[in-house]
Amino acid sequence: MKKFINNVENVENEMIRGLVKAHADKLRKLDCGNVIVRKEKKEGKVAIITGGGSGHEPSFGGYVGTGMLDAAVAGAVYTSPAADLIYEGIKASATDKGVLMIPMNYTGDIMNFEMAAEMAAMEGIQTDMVVTNDDVAVDNSLYTVGRRGVAGTVLVHKIAGAMAETGASLEEVKAVAQKVIDNVRTMGVAINPSTIPSAGKPGFQLAENEMEVGIGIHGEPGVYRDTLKPANEIADILLEKILADIDYSGSEVAVMVNGSGGTPLMELYLINDHVHDVLNARGIRIYKTLVGNYMTSIEQEGFSLTLLRLDEQMKTLLEAPADTAAYKA
């Protein structure tokens, strides 16, 4: 294993400290552990908290800031954050308007967020929760009952965060977050896996001419393995599954071409070129395009495609100002 690390035990702590030092004008780290909150606490508006395992950078700490998240809790690589740390994040960011929790659909994440909500309730803090589940590749996996939450989660954070900034109620912010979840779909593929530092070896093996289709974000295998195909054909495979899941015909959409951490921007833009052509040919109007590393899997070579079917409210919130380490609007 070749990685630019000091020792396996401190990877997550050093990464979080480095992120906060790089963006000290926006972020601060709680003393209790790897919990990132806004440097200046938001008041009088719904707070939004999320979290998950490390290794998905810039998710999730990179999205803490104006117009998006108020707190993000990091577990060890690909490991759910502890309930007591989530609770500390809730306490540090909570306002009198309440807190919306947005975990992804992984069993450990949901269990720990629910436990944290129970602890917060004992302190009189009002919380509510939505769960992201945008992956169309599988209905169940090693980590989930139902579909996995993947890169489309970032769009939930953006739109829910913008709604919270308007001063909307907790019920209203939850409703728009759920609307995004109901209208966003994602599928991914990989040609080389990631290596968890503590494991020291790749999560799976692929031959030079193989690809893994329907990949998750934790280095878990996809739904099937195939011979490597040209980029346009791979994009078509992913789009076919996404477009079969929701009727996007005649809609305006946001498109996200998300890199898994080890895929060059050259290749992501090449893929985006074809995605635009396919959607335009099908009469699906592209309102906004995001290309880059938004939710990664350490150094995995792969990408995912996300489509969000938009209405006027979501379009407005998607364009609303945001100022975070990893996302600016």
Short mmCIF file of C-alpha atoms in Angstrom, two decimals:
data_model
loop_
_atom_site.label_atom_id
_atom_site.label_comp_id
_atom_site.label_asym_id
_atom_site.label_seq_id
_atom_site.Cartn_x
_atom_site.Cartn_y
_atom_site.Cartn_z
CA MET A 1 0.00 0.00 0.00
CA LYS A 2 1.36 3.41 -1.02
CA LYS A 3 -0.33 6.39 0.59
CA PHE A 4 0.75 9.81 1.80
CA ILE A 5 -0.03 9.17 5.45
CA ASN A 6 1.86 9.18 8.73
CA ASN A 7 0.22 6.30 10.52
CA VAL A 8 -3.05 4.49 10.00
CA GLU A 9 -4.50 5.39 13.39
CA ASN A 10 -4.37 9.16 12.83
CA VAL A 11 -5.50 9.48 9.20
CA GLU A 12 -8.99 10.79 9.97
CA ASN A 13 -7.92 13.14 12.78
CA GLU A 14 -5.12 14.70 10.76
CA MET A 15 -7.35 15.07 7.71
CA ILE A 16 -10.06 16.88 9.69
CA ARG A 17 -7.53 19.16 11.35
CA GLY A 18 -6.02 19.98 7.97
CA LEU A 19 -9.43 20.80 6.50
CA VAL A 20 -10.27 23.17 9.34
CA LYS A 21 -6.85 24.86 9.18
CA ALA A 22 -7.29 25.40 5.44
CA HIS A 23 -10.70 27.02 5.95
CA ALA A 24 -10.39 28.58 9.39
CA ASP A 25 -12.57 31.50 8.27
CA LYS A 26 -15.53 29.14 7.84
CA LEU A 27 -15.00 26.08 10.01
CA ARG A 28 -14.12 24.95 13.48
CA LYS A 29 -13.63 21.51 14.97
CA LEU A 30 -15.21 20.52 18.27
CA ASP A 31 -12.83 19.36 20.97
CA CYS A 32 -14.82 16.14 21.51
CA GLY A 33 -13.80 14.55 18.21
CA ASN A 34 -14.12 14.80 14.45
CA VAL A 35 -17.14 17.10 14.37
CA ILE A 36 -16.99 20.14 12.09
CA VAL A 37 -19.36 23.08 12.57
CA ARG A 38 -19.66 26.56 11.18
CA LYS A 39 -17.22 28.99 12.74
CA GLU A 40 -20.07 31.45 13.21
CA LYS A 41 -23.15 29.60 14.41
CA LYS A 42 -26.34 30.24 12.47
CA GLU A 43 -29.17 31.55 14.65
CA GLY A 44 -32.93 31.69 14.21
CA LYS A 45 -32.99 29.24 11.29
CA VAL A 46 -33.18 25.47 10.97
CA ALA A 47 -29.78 23.82 11.39
CA ILE A 48 -28.76 20.93 9.14
CA ILE A 49 -26.42 18.15 10.20
CA THR A 50 -25.10 15.13 8.37
CA GLY A 51 -22.26 12.68 8.71
CA GLY A 52 -20.77 9.40 7.67
CA GLY A 53 -17.50 7.61 7.31
CA SER A 54 -14.37 9.41 6.23
CA GLY A 55 -12.97 8.72 2.79
CA HIS A 56 -15.68 10.55 0.83
CA GLU A 57 -14.02 13.96 0.82
CA PRO A 58 -15.05 16.67 0.24
CA SER A 59 -18.16 15.09 1.73
CA PHE A 60 -19.12 15.92 4.35
CA GLY A 61 -17.10 18.57 6.14
CA GLY A 62 -16.41 20.39 2.90
CA TYR A 63 -20.08 21.34 2.68
CA VAL A 64 -20.34 23.01 6.09
CA GLY A 65 -20.98 26.71 5.63
CA THR A 66 -23.46 29.32 4.49
CA GLY A 67 -26.24 27.89 2.37
CA MET A 68 -25.53 24.22 3.11
CA LEU A 69 -24.65 22.35 6.31
CA ASP A 70 -24.26 23.53 9.87
CA ALA A 71 -22.42 20.45 11.11
CA ALA A 72 -20.80 17.30 9.73
CA VAL A 73 -19.65 14.33 11.79
CA ALA A 74 -16.89 12.07 10.50
CA GLY A 75 -16.42 8.44 11.45
CA ALA A 76 -13.39 6.36 10.62
CA VAL A 77 -12.93 5.52 6.94
CA TYR A 78 -16.15 3.95 5.61
CA THR A 79 -17.47 3.66 9.19
CA SER A 80 -20.54 5.27 10.72
CA PRO A 81 -19.89 8.15 13.12
CA ALA A 82 -20.64 7.46 16.77
CA ALA A 83 -23.98 8.53 18.23
CA ASP A 84 -22.37 10.62 20.97
CA LEU A 85 -20.42 12.63 18.39
CA ILE A 86 -23.56 13.20 16.32
CA TYR A 87 -25.23 14.39 19.52
CA GLU A 88 -22.38 16.84 20.12
CA GLY A 89 -22.80 18.14 16.58
CA ILE A 90 -26.53 18.61 17.15
CA LYS A 91 -25.93 20.51 20.38
CA ALA A 92 -23.29 22.75 18.83
CA SER A 93 -25.44 23.72 15.84
CA ALA A 94 -29.00 23.58 17.20
CA THR A 95 -31.20 26.67 17.07
CA ASP A 96 -34.68 27.42 18.34
CA LYS A 97 -36.00 26.43 14.89
CA GLY A 98 -34.77 22.85 15.28
CA VAL A 99 -32.30 20.55 13.51
CA LEU A 100 -32.78 18.49 10.36
CA MET A 101 -30.59 15.37 10.20
CA ILE A 102 -29.71 14.04 6.72
CA PRO A 103 -27.91 10.69 6.96
CA MET A 104 -27.48 8.38 4.01
CA ASN A 105 -29.26 5.02 3.95
CA TYR A 106 -26.72 2.85 5.74
CA THR A 107 -27.88 0.84 8.72
CA GLY A 108 -25.22 2.04 11.15
CA ASP A 109 -25.62 5.69 10.17
CA ILE A 110 -29.38 5.65 10.66
CA MET A 111 -29.17 3.83 13.99
CA ASN A 112 -26.62 6.28 15.37
CA PHE A 113 -28.48 9.37 14.14
CA GLU A 114 -31.67 8.06 15.76
CA MET A 115 -29.82 7.48 19.04
CA ALA A 116 -28.39 10.99 18.88
CA ALA A 117 -31.87 12.41 18.26
CA GLU A 118 -33.12 10.65 21.38
CA MET A 119 -30.30 12.18 23.42
CA ALA A 120 -31.05 15.61 21.94
CA ALA A 121 -34.74 15.26 22.79
CA MET A 122 -33.80 14.79 26.45
CA GLU A 123 -32.15 18.22 26.23
CA GLY A 124 -35.24 19.76 24.67
CA ILE A 125 -33.71 20.01 21.18
CA GLN A 126 -36.19 19.42 18.37
CA THR A 127 -34.90 17.23 15.55
CA ASP A 128 -36.29 15.56 12.47
CA MET A 129 -34.70 13.37 9.81
CA VAL A 130 -34.72 12.46 6.14
CA VAL A 131 -32.66 9.63 4.65
CA THR A 132 -31.03 9.80 1.22
CA ASN A 133 -31.32 6.71 -1.00
CA ASP A 134 -30.57 7.76 -4.57
CA ASP A 135 -28.63 4.70 -5.81
CA VAL A 136 -30.62 2.80 -8.45
CA ALA A 137 -28.07 -0.04 -8.71
CA VAL A 138 -29.29 -2.12 -5.78
CA ASP A 139 -32.32 -2.38 -3.51
CA ASN A 140 -30.30 -3.91 -0.67
CA SER A 141 -26.59 -4.21 0.04
CA LEU A 142 -24.19 -5.29 2.77
CA TYR A 143 -24.86 -1.98 4.52
CA THR A 144 -28.51 -1.19 3.81
CA VAL A 145 -32.09 -2.21 3.84
CA GLY A 146 -33.28 -0.53 0.68
CA ARG A 147 -31.28 1.68 -1.65
CA ARG A 148 -27.97 3.23 -0.73
CA GLY A 149 -27.40 6.94 -0.35
CA VAL A 150 -24.66 8.11 -2.71
CA ALA A 151 -23.58 11.27 -4.55
CA GLY A 152 -27.09 12.70 -5.01
CA THR A 153 -26.95 13.41 -1.29
CA VAL A 154 -24.90 16.53 -2.05
CA LEU A 155 -27.85 18.02 -3.95
CA VAL A 156 -30.09 17.32 -0.96
CA HIS A 157 -27.65 19.22 1.23
CA LYS A 158 -27.53 22.15 -1.18
CA ILE A 159 -31.27 22.57 -1.62
CA ALA A 160 -32.23 21.87 1.99
CA GLY A 161 -29.50 24.22 3.17
CA ALA A 162 -30.77 27.00 0.92
CA MET A 163 -34.31 26.44 2.18
CA ALA A 164 -33.12 26.71 5.78
CA GLU A 165 -31.43 30.04 4.99
CA THR A 166 -34.83 31.48 3.99
CA GLY A 167 -36.04 31.09 7.58
CA ALA A 168 -38.44 28.28 6.72
CA SER A 169 -39.76 26.02 9.44
CA LEU A 170 -38.32 22.59 10.22
CA GLU A 171 -41.36 21.01 8.58
CA GLU A 172 -40.83 23.06 5.42
CA VAL A 173 -37.10 22.32 5.21
CA LYS A 174 -37.78 18.61 5.71
CA ALA A 175 -40.44 18.67 2.99
CA VAL A 176 -38.11 20.18 0.37
CA ALA A 177 -35.31 17.81 1.36
CA GLN A 178 -37.65 14.87 0.88
CA LYS A 179 -38.77 16.27 -2.48
CA VAL A 180 -35.16 16.23 -3.66
CA ILE A 181 -34.73 12.66 -2.40
CA ASP A 182 -37.87 11.62 -4.28
CA ASN A 183 -36.56 13.11 -7.54
CA VAL A 184 -32.84 12.29 -7.54
CA ARG A 185 -31.24 9.11 -8.86
CA THR A 186 -27.61 7.97 -9.16
CA MET A 187 -25.58 5.04 -10.47
CA GLY A 188 -21.83 4.46 -10.49
CA VAL A 189 -19.07 2.36 -12.02
CA ALA A 190 -15.41 1.69 -11.18
CA ILE A 191 -12.34 0.38 -13.01
CA ASN A 192 -10.05 0.27 -9.95
CA PRO A 193 -11.03 -0.04 -6.27
CA SER A 194 -10.08 2.01 -3.24
CA THR A 195 -7.77 0.91 -0.44
CA ILE A 196 -8.83 1.57 3.15
CA PRO A 197 -5.68 2.60 5.05
CA SER A 198 -6.41 0.28 7.98
CA ALA A 199 -6.95 -2.67 5.63
CA GLY A 200 -3.88 -2.02 3.51
CA LYS A 201 -5.28 -3.74 0.44
CA PRO A 202 -7.96 -2.98 -2.19
CA GLY A 203 -11.58 -3.78 -1.40
CA PHE A 204 -11.80 -6.01 -4.49
CA GLN A 205 -9.74 -6.96 -7.53
CA LEU A 206 -10.34 -6.13 -11.18
CA ALA A 207 -8.42 -7.36 -14.20
CA GLU A 208 -7.02 -4.80 -16.63
CA ASN A 209 -9.97 -5.26 -18.98
CA GLU A 210 -12.73 -5.32 -16.33
CA MET A 211 -15.10 -2.80 -14.79
CA GLU A 212 -17.47 -3.06 -11.83
CA VAL A 213 -20.96 -1.71 -12.59
CA GLY A 214 -23.27 -0.43 -9.85
CA ILE A 215 -20.45 0.33 -7.45
CA GLY A 216 -21.13 1.80 -4.01
CA ILE A 217 -19.10 4.45 -2.19
CA HIS A 218 -17.46 2.20 0.40
CA GLY A 219 -15.33 0.07 -1.87
CA GLU A 220 -18.02 -2.59 -1.98
CA PRO A 221 -18.42 -4.46 -5.27
CA GLY A 222 -21.14 -3.51 -7.72
CA VAL A 223 -24.01 -5.55 -9.09
CA TYR A 224 -22.07 -7.14 -11.92
CA ARG A 225 -18.66 -7.23 -13.56
CA ASP A 226 -18.13 -6.69 -17.28
CA THR A 227 -15.40 -6.11 -19.81
CA LEU A 228 -14.26 -2.52 -20.00
CA LYS A 229 -16.14 -0.55 -22.65
CA PRO A 230 -15.70 2.90 -24.23
CA ALA A 231 -16.76 5.76 -21.97
CA ASN A 232 -19.89 6.57 -23.98
CA GLU A 233 -21.14 3.00 -23.68
CA ILE A 234 -20.51 2.99 -19.94
CA ALA A 235 -22.42 6.25 -19.54
CA ASP A 236 -25.28 4.74 -21.56
CA ILE A 237 -25.45 1.76 -19.18
CA LEU A 238 -25.77 4.05 -16.17
CA LEU A 239 -28.20 6.43 -17.85
CA GLU A 240 -30.44 3.59 -19.00
CA LYS A 241 -30.95 2.41 -15.42
CA ILE A 242 -31.48 5.94 -14.08
CA LEU A 243 -33.93 6.97 -16.82
CA ALA A 244 -35.91 3.76 -16.32
CA ASP A 245 -36.44 4.58 -12.65
CA ILE A 246 -38.04 8.02 -13.00
CA ASP A 247 -39.92 9.57 -15.90
CA TYR A 248 -37.66 12.48 -16.79
CA SER A 249 -39.33 13.15 -20.14
CA GLY A 250 -40.00 16.84 -20.71
CA SER A 251 -38.30 17.75 -17.43
CA GLU A 252 -35.52 20.12 -16.51
CA VAL A 253 -32.73 18.39 -14.63
CA ALA A 254 -29.54 18.97 -12.74
CA VAL A 255 -26.75 16.66 -13.86
CA MET A 256 -23.86 15.62 -11.65
CA VAL A 257 -20.88 13.75 -13.08
CA ASN A 258 -19.13 12.78 -9.87
CA GLY A 259 -15.61 11.45 -9.68
CA SER A 260 -14.78 8.68 -7.22
CA GLY A 261 -11.44 10.22 -6.28
CA GLY A 262 -9.04 8.74 -8.82
CA THR A 263 -10.65 9.71 -12.12
CA PRO A 264 -9.09 12.66 -14.02
CA LEU A 265 -11.25 15.65 -14.84
CA MET A 266 -10.39 15.04 -18.50
CA GLU A 267 -12.37 11.81 -18.35
CA LEU A 268 -15.25 13.29 -16.34
CA TYR A 269 -15.72 16.10 -18.88
CA LEU A 270 -15.52 13.58 -21.71
CA ILE A 271 -18.33 11.62 -20.06
CA ASN A 272 -20.33 14.79 -19.50
CA ASP A 273 -20.11 15.58 -23.22
CA HIS A 274 -21.95 12.36 -24.05
CA VAL A 275 -24.44 12.65 -21.19
CA HIS A 276 -25.54 16.06 -22.47
CA ASP A 277 -25.97 14.71 -25.99
CA VAL A 278 -28.08 11.78 -24.81
CA LEU A 279 -30.33 13.88 -22.59
CA ASN A 280 -30.81 16.55 -25.25
CA ALA A 281 -31.73 13.89 -27.80
CA ARG A 282 -34.37 12.58 -25.39
CA GLY A 283 -35.90 16.02 -24.82
CA ILE A 284 -34.62 16.28 -21.26
CA ARG A 285 -33.52 19.86 -20.64
CA ILE A 286 -30.34 20.39 -18.64
CA TYR A 287 -30.66 23.29 -16.22
CA LYS A 288 -27.40 22.89 -14.30
CA THR A 289 -24.33 20.69 -14.59
CA LEU A 290 -21.83 19.78 -11.89
CA VAL A 291 -18.63 17.96 -12.84
CA GLY A 292 -15.95 17.03 -10.31
CA ASN A 293 -15.26 15.18 -7.08
CA TYR A 294 -18.28 15.75 -4.84
CA MET A 295 -18.51 12.42 -3.01
CA THR A 296 -15.49 10.20 -3.41
CA SER A 297 -14.24 6.76 -2.35
CA ILE A 298 -10.65 7.66 -1.48
CA GLU A 299 -8.63 6.96 -4.67
CA GLN A 300 -11.13 4.72 -6.43
CA GLU A 301 -11.06 5.10 -10.21
CA GLY A 302 -14.68 5.47 -11.17
CA PHE A 303 -17.55 7.87 -11.54
CA SER A 304 -21.26 8.16 -10.93
CA LEU A 305 -24.02 9.93 -12.80
CA THR A 306 -26.79 11.74 -10.94
CA LEU A 307 -29.96 13.26 -12.35
CA LEU A 308 -32.27 15.46 -10.31
CA ARG A 309 -35.69 16.25 -11.77
CA LEU A 310 -36.33 19.91 -10.94
CA ASP A 311 -39.30 22.14 -10.31
CA GLU A 312 -39.21 25.93 -9.97
CA GLN A 313 -38.68 25.83 -6.21
CA MET A 314 -35.73 23.45 -6.48
CA LYS A 315 -34.19 25.51 -9.29
CA THR A 316 -34.32 28.65 -7.16
CA LEU A 317 -32.80 26.90 -4.15
CA LEU A 318 -30.13 25.22 -6.26
CA GLU A 319 -28.99 28.65 -7.46
CA ALA A 320 -29.15 30.28 -4.02
CA PRO A 321 -25.87 31.50 -2.51
CA ALA A 322 -23.59 28.98 -0.82
CA ASP A 323 -20.14 29.50 0.63
CA THR A 324 -18.40 26.34 1.81
CA ALA A 325 -14.94 24.89 1.40
CA ALA A 326 -16.06 22.62 -1.47
CA TYR A 327 -19.15 24.25 -2.95
CA LYS A 328 -19.74 27.89 -3.82
CA ALA A 329 -22.69 29.46 -5.57
#
